[in-house]
Coordinates of C-alpha atoms in Angstrom, one line a residue:
M1 CA 23.7 -54.9 48.3
A2 CA 22.5 -51.6 46.0
L3 CA 18.8 -52.1 47.2
L4 CA 20.9 -51.4 50.1
A5 CA 22.9 -48.2 49.0
A6 CA 22.2 -45.3 51.7
I7 CA 19.9 -42.2 50.5
P8 CA 19.3 -39.5 51.5
I9 CA 15.8 -39.3 53.9
Y10 CA 12.7 -37.8 51.7
E11 CA 16.1 -36.1 49.1
T12 CA 13.4 -36.9 46.3
F13 CA 9.6 -36.4 47.5
F14 CA 10.9 -33.3 49.9
P15 CA 12.7 -30.1 49.5
K16 CA 16.6 -30.8 50.3
N17 CA 17.2 -28.0 52.9
H18 CA 15.1 -29.6 55.4
S19 CA 16.2 -31.2 58.6
L20 CA 15.3 -33.7 61.6
K21 CA 17.5 -34.2 63.8
H22 CA 18.2 -37.8 64.8
K23 CA 17.7 -39.1 67.8
T24 CA 19.8 -42.2 70.3
L25 CA 17.9 -42.6 73.3
D26 CA 16.8 -46.0 74.5
I27 CA 13.8 -47.3 74.8
H28 CA 12.2 -50.4 77.1
H29 CA 9.8 -52.7 76.6
S30 CA 6.8 -52.2 77.1
N31 CA 3.5 -54.7 77.8
S32 CA 0.8 -52.4 77.6
R33 CA -2.0 -52.3 75.5
I34 CA -2.7 -48.5 74.4
S35 CA -5.3 -48.1 72.1
C36 CA -6.8 -45.1 69.7
K37 CA -9.9 -43.6 72.3
K38 CA -12.6 -44.8 70.9
I39 CA -14.8 -43.9 68.2
T40 CA -19.1 -44.4 67.5
P41 CA -21.1 -43.0 65.8
T42 CA -22.9 -41.7 68.6
N43 CA -20.0 -40.2 70.8
A44 CA -18.2 -39.1 68.0
T45 CA -17.4 -34.9 68.0
K46 CA -17.5 -32.8 64.6
T47 CA -14.8 -29.9 65.0
S48 CA -14.9 -26.9 62.0
S49 CA -12.3 -26.3 62.1
P50 CA -10.1 -26.3 58.9
S51 CA -9.3 -30.3 57.7
L52 CA -6.2 -31.9 58.8
Q53 CA -5.3 -32.9 55.2
E54 CA -5.7 -29.1 54.4
T55 CA -2.6 -28.1 58.7
L56 CA -0.4 -31.0 57.4
V57 CA 0.7 -32.4 54.3
S58 CA 3.0 -31.0 52.4
P59 CA 2.1 -29.5 48.8
N60 CA 5.0 -30.4 47.4
F61 CA 4.8 -34.1 48.9
K62 CA 4.1 -36.8 46.0
F63 CA 1.7 -39.7 47.4
E64 CA 2.1 -42.2 44.4
E65 CA 5.4 -42.0 43.4
Y66 CA 7.0 -42.7 46.9
M67 CA 4.5 -45.3 47.5
K68 CA 5.5 -46.4 43.9
S69 CA 9.1 -45.6 45.0
K70 CA 9.2 -47.9 48.6
A71 CA 7.0 -50.6 46.8
K72 CA 9.5 -52.0 44.0
K73 CA 13.1 -51.0 47.1
V74 CA 10.3 -53.7 49.4
N75 CA 10.0 -55.8 46.5
K76 CA 13.6 -56.1 45.2
A77 CA 14.2 -57.0 49.0
L78 CA 12.0 -59.9 48.4
D79 CA 13.0 -61.2 45.7
D80 CA 16.5 -61.4 46.9
A81 CA 15.7 -62.6 50.4
V82 CA 13.8 -65.9 48.6
P83 CA 16.2 -67.1 46.1
L84 CA 14.6 -69.6 44.0
Q85 CA 16.2 -72.7 45.0
N86 CA 16.4 -76.3 46.5
P87 CA 14.1 -77.2 47.3
L88 CA 12.4 -75.9 44.9
K89 CA 9.1 -76.6 45.3
I90 CA 8.4 -75.0 48.6
H91 CA 10.8 -72.0 47.1
E92 CA 8.4 -72.0 44.3
A93 CA 5.5 -72.0 46.8
M94 CA 7.2 -69.0 49.3
R95 CA 7.9 -66.9 46.1
Y96 CA 4.2 -67.8 44.1
S97 CA 3.0 -66.2 46.8
L98 CA 5.5 -63.4 48.9
L99 CA 6.0 -61.8 45.4
A100 CA 2.6 -61.4 43.6
G101 CA 2.5 -58.1 44.1
G102 CA -0.1 -56.3 46.0
K103 CA -0.3 -52.9 47.9
R104 CA 2.9 -53.3 50.0
V105 CA 1.4 -51.3 53.1
R106 CA 2.6 -52.1 56.2
P107 CA 6.8 -52.4 54.5
V108 CA 6.1 -49.1 53.6
L109 CA 4.4 -47.9 56.6
C110 CA 7.5 -49.4 58.8
L111 CA 10.1 -47.0 55.9
A112 CA 7.8 -44.4 56.5
S113 CA 8.0 -44.7 60.4
C114 CA 11.9 -45.4 60.9
E115 CA 11.8 -42.3 58.2
L116 CA 10.5 -40.1 60.6
V117 CA 11.6 -40.1 63.2
G118 CA 14.9 -39.9 62.1
G119 CA 16.2 -43.4 60.6
K120 CA 17.7 -44.1 57.5
E121 CA 15.5 -46.8 55.4
E122 CA 18.1 -49.3 54.8
A123 CA 17.8 -50.0 58.9
A124 CA 14.3 -50.9 57.8
V125 CA 13.9 -52.9 54.8
P126 CA 14.8 -56.2 56.1
M127 CA 11.9 -55.3 59.1
A128 CA 9.9 -54.2 56.4
C129 CA 10.3 -56.8 54.4
A130 CA 10.0 -59.8 57.6
M131 CA 6.5 -57.8 58.0
E132 CA 5.8 -58.7 53.7
M133 CA 7.1 -62.3 54.4
I134 CA 4.9 -62.6 57.4
H135 CA 1.6 -60.5 56.1
T136 CA 1.6 -63.6 53.3
M137 CA 1.9 -66.2 55.7
S138 CA -1.3 -65.4 56.9
L139 CA -2.7 -64.6 53.9
I140 CA -2.3 -68.4 52.6
H141 CA -2.6 -70.2 55.9
D142 CA -6.2 -68.1 56.1
D143 CA -7.2 -69.0 52.6
L144 CA -7.2 -72.1 53.1
P145 CA -10.0 -75.4 53.0
C146 CA -9.9 -75.1 57.2
M147 CA -9.7 -71.8 57.4
D148 CA -11.4 -69.4 55.2
D149 CA -11.4 -71.7 52.3
D150 CA -10.7 -69.2 49.1
D151 CA -9.8 -69.8 45.4
L152 CA -8.6 -66.4 44.8
R153 CA -5.8 -64.2 45.5
R154 CA -4.5 -60.7 43.7
G155 CA -5.8 -62.1 41.0
R156 CA -5.1 -65.3 40.4
P157 CA -5.2 -69.4 42.6
T158 CA -4.6 -68.7 46.1
S159 CA -1.8 -71.4 47.0
H160 CA -3.0 -74.4 48.2
K161 CA -4.9 -74.4 44.5
A162 CA -1.8 -73.4 42.7
F163 CA 0.9 -76.0 44.7
G164 CA -1.5 -78.5 47.4
E165 CA -1.8 -78.4 51.1
E166 CA 0.0 -79.7 52.1
T167 CA 2.8 -77.4 50.5
A168 CA 0.9 -74.3 51.1
V169 CA 1.3 -75.0 55.2
L170 CA 4.9 -74.9 54.9
A171 CA 5.4 -72.3 52.6
G172 CA 3.1 -70.4 55.3
D173 CA 5.4 -71.7 58.1
A174 CA 8.8 -71.0 56.2
L175 CA 7.9 -68.1 55.8
L176 CA 7.4 -66.9 59.2
S177 CA 10.6 -68.5 60.3
L178 CA 12.2 -66.8 57.3
A179 CA 11.1 -63.6 58.7
F180 CA 13.1 -63.3 61.6
E181 CA 15.6 -64.9 60.6
H182 CA 15.9 -62.1 58.1
V183 CA 15.7 -59.1 60.7
A184 CA 18.5 -60.9 62.7
A185 CA 21.1 -61.8 60.1
K186 CA 20.2 -58.6 57.8
T187 CA 19.6 -55.9 60.1
R188 CA 22.6 -53.0 60.0
N189 CA 24.0 -50.2 61.8
V190 CA 20.9 -50.6 64.4
D191 CA 22.1 -51.1 68.3
H192 CA 21.8 -54.5 69.1
E193 CA 19.0 -53.5 71.9
R194 CA 17.1 -51.8 69.6
V195 CA 17.2 -55.1 67.4
L196 CA 15.4 -57.0 69.8
H197 CA 13.3 -54.9 71.0
A198 CA 11.5 -54.8 66.9
I199 CA 11.5 -58.8 66.9
A200 CA 9.9 -59.5 70.2
E201 CA 7.1 -56.8 69.8
L202 CA 7.2 -58.0 65.8
G203 CA 7.0 -61.7 68.0
A204 CA 3.8 -60.0 70.0
A205 CA 1.9 -59.1 67.2
V206 CA 2.1 -62.6 65.2
G207 CA 1.2 -65.2 68.1
S208 CA -1.7 -66.1 70.8
E209 CA -1.9 -62.9 72.1
G210 CA -1.8 -60.7 68.5
L211 CA -2.4 -62.1 65.1
V212 CA -3.8 -65.8 66.4
A213 CA -6.1 -64.8 68.5
G214 CA -8.2 -62.7 66.0
Q215 CA -7.7 -65.6 64.0
I216 CA -9.0 -68.6 66.2
V217 CA -11.7 -65.1 67.7
D218 CA -13.2 -64.8 64.5
L219 CA -12.9 -68.8 63.1
C220 CA -15.4 -69.7 66.5
S221 CA -17.3 -66.6 66.4
E222 CA -19.1 -67.5 62.5
G223 CA -22.7 -68.0 63.0
K224 CA -22.7 -66.8 66.6
K225 CA -24.4 -63.1 67.0
V226 CA -21.4 -61.0 68.4
S227 CA -21.0 -57.8 69.7
L228 CA -19.7 -54.5 68.4
D229 CA -16.8 -55.0 71.1
E230 CA -16.4 -58.4 70.3
L231 CA -15.5 -57.8 66.9
E232 CA -13.1 -55.2 67.4
Y233 CA -11.2 -57.3 69.7
I234 CA -11.2 -59.7 66.4
H235 CA -9.7 -56.9 64.0
V236 CA -7.4 -55.1 66.4
H237 CA -5.7 -59.0 67.3
K238 CA -6.5 -60.4 63.5
T239 CA -5.4 -57.4 60.9
S240 CA -4.5 -54.3 63.4
K241 CA -2.2 -56.0 65.7
L242 CA 0.6 -56.9 62.8
L243 CA -0.1 -52.9 61.0
E244 CA 1.0 -51.9 64.6
A245 CA 4.3 -53.3 64.7
A246 CA 5.1 -52.7 61.5
V247 CA 4.2 -48.8 62.5
V248 CA 5.8 -49.3 66.0
C249 CA 8.5 -51.3 64.4
G250 CA 9.9 -49.2 62.7
A251 CA 10.7 -46.7 64.5
I252 CA 11.7 -48.8 66.5
V253 CA 15.2 -49.4 64.0
G254 CA 14.9 -46.2 63.6
G255 CA 15.5 -44.8 66.3
G256 CA 12.7 -43.5 68.0
V257 CA 12.3 -42.4 71.3
G258 CA 9.0 -43.7 74.2
T259 CA 7.2 -41.0 73.4
E260 CA 7.7 -41.3 69.7
V261 CA 7.4 -44.6 69.1
E262 CA 4.1 -44.6 71.7
A263 CA 2.6 -42.0 69.8
L264 CA 2.5 -44.5 66.3
R265 CA 1.7 -46.9 67.5
R266 CA -1.4 -45.0 68.3
Y267 CA -1.4 -44.2 64.7
A268 CA -0.8 -47.8 63.7
R269 CA -4.1 -48.8 66.3
C270 CA -6.8 -46.7 64.2
V271 CA -4.8 -47.2 60.8
G272 CA -4.9 -50.5 61.5
L273 CA -8.9 -50.8 62.0
L274 CA -9.1 -48.6 60.1
F275 CA -8.1 -51.4 56.9
Q276 CA -10.7 -53.5 58.9
V277 CA -13.6 -51.6 58.7
V278 CA -12.4 -50.8 55.3
D279 CA -11.9 -54.5 54.0
D280 CA -15.6 -55.5 55.1
I281 CA -16.6 -52.0 53.2
L282 CA -15.2 -53.6 50.3
D283 CA -16.3 -56.7 50.3
V284 CA -19.9 -55.9 50.2
T285 CA -19.4 -52.4 47.7
K286 CA -17.5 -54.2 45.2
S287 CA -16.4 -57.6 42.6
S288 CA -14.2 -60.3 43.3
A289 CA -13.1 -58.6 40.0
E290 CA -12.2 -54.8 41.9
L291 CA -11.1 -56.6 44.8
G292 CA -8.4 -59.8 43.6
K293 CA -10.2 -62.6 45.6
T294 CA -13.4 -63.6 46.2
A295 CA -16.2 -60.7 47.0
G296 CA -18.7 -61.3 49.2
K297 CA -17.5 -64.1 51.3
D298 CA -18.0 -62.0 54.8
L299 CA -21.5 -62.8 54.2
A300 CA -21.9 -66.3 53.1
T301 CA -20.1 -67.4 55.6
D302 CA -22.2 -66.2 58.0
K303 CA -19.4 -63.3 59.6
A304 CA -20.2 -61.3 62.4
T305 CA -18.6 -57.6 59.7
Y306 CA -18.8 -53.1 60.1
P307 CA -21.5 -54.1 57.9
R308 CA -23.5 -55.6 59.5
L309 CA -23.8 -54.5 62.8
M310 CA -23.6 -51.1 62.3
G311 CA -24.8 -51.1 59.2
L312 CA -22.8 -49.5 55.1
A313 CA -24.1 -45.8 56.1
K314 CA -22.4 -45.6 59.4
A315 CA -19.3 -48.4 59.0
K316 CA -18.3 -45.7 56.6
D317 CA -19.0 -42.6 59.0
F318 CA -16.7 -45.1 61.5
A319 CA -14.1 -45.5 58.8
G320 CA -13.7 -41.6 58.0
E321 CA -13.5 -40.8 61.7
L322 CA -10.9 -43.5 62.4
A323 CA -8.8 -42.0 59.9
E324 CA -9.6 -38.4 61.3
K325 CA -8.4 -39.5 64.9
A326 CA -5.0 -41.9 63.6
V327 CA -4.1 -38.5 61.5
Q328 CA -4.6 -36.8 65.1
E329 CA -1.4 -38.3 66.3
L330 CA 1.0 -37.3 63.4
A331 CA 0.3 -34.0 65.4
F332 CA 3.1 -35.0 67.5
F333 CA 5.8 -35.0 64.7
D334 CA 6.6 -31.6 62.1
P335 CA 4.2 -32.1 59.0
L336 CA 5.7 -31.9 56.8
R337 CA 8.2 -35.7 58.0
A338 CA 4.3 -36.7 58.8
A339 CA 2.9 -36.7 55.0
P340 CA 3.6 -39.7 54.1
L341 CA 2.2 -41.7 57.3
H342 CA -0.8 -39.0 56.9
H343 CA -1.8 -40.0 53.0
L344 CA -1.0 -44.0 53.8
A345 CA -4.1 -43.2 56.4
Q346 CA -6.0 -41.4 53.8
Y347 CA -5.4 -44.1 51.4
I348 CA -5.9 -46.9 53.6
A349 CA -9.3 -44.7 54.0
S350 CA -10.6 -44.7 50.6
R351 CA -9.1 -47.6 48.9
Q352 CA -11.4 -49.1 46.6
N353 CA -9.1 -53.5 46.6

């Protein structure tokens, strides 16, 4: 497949004389939970040193070009992974949501972390596709009347509005199962133990101690008084876990050693929480047209959010602190190789939809 043809790591984006040796040390699955250091407006410390953006980012790195290139590869791979075939209706529904656009942040994080530790892009493409399949499943199910009951997603009617509730549920189910099948069947030139480790990581991120845990606690908390600690639990599980899995799984299939994987896990935990804090901020500061989904929905359903519990100004400060902490975790790596993940953290912090 032309899409999976080997290309030199960052050849388009970095000077050709930069190199990083591929590491093949074994890593072992760990059930430990590693979180970024908790930062709140009251205990955050300020520094007068040069900004991390000034010290870590290569001026030669072309972030927009990088994002477009990676998204194009992911979109082509997703199109190939879900062909229009019988039963026609279910595959139409799967493709309707999966190929509806979007920023492809999770797949790009997966590819970037793979290449950061010395892996080849093609090794992580199946896992990157799986991340987007699972993310799309979560959006389809989250929009259902029995969940968040939303009519708009990525600028057009949600799956259940376009195909009916029954088909939407089945489309989400099919994408979830396909994600694991795709990784198992399509991953090439990666040690089998690493593939199994990555699949276990992904499964944990989605299940009853991951995304589902965050979703059920979120549903049960509607209309109730929620503390900041409880809100963090919801969002670490509902949003951050899958972003964390994208980064960690990319590093695993890329050949990362234990210290690299765990540094990236801490980075991803902060970025994942950052994504949700920014989402909460945008929900109260942007219109439905700007967001491509229904704005003000959290307020209408009486959900706890960071702006609601902290105030808008402090929520914005918290987002900035999370972005800074995430980038600090990248100091373990070569700055040039870490530039994509640095820019992704800044992009997530400053996104407008």
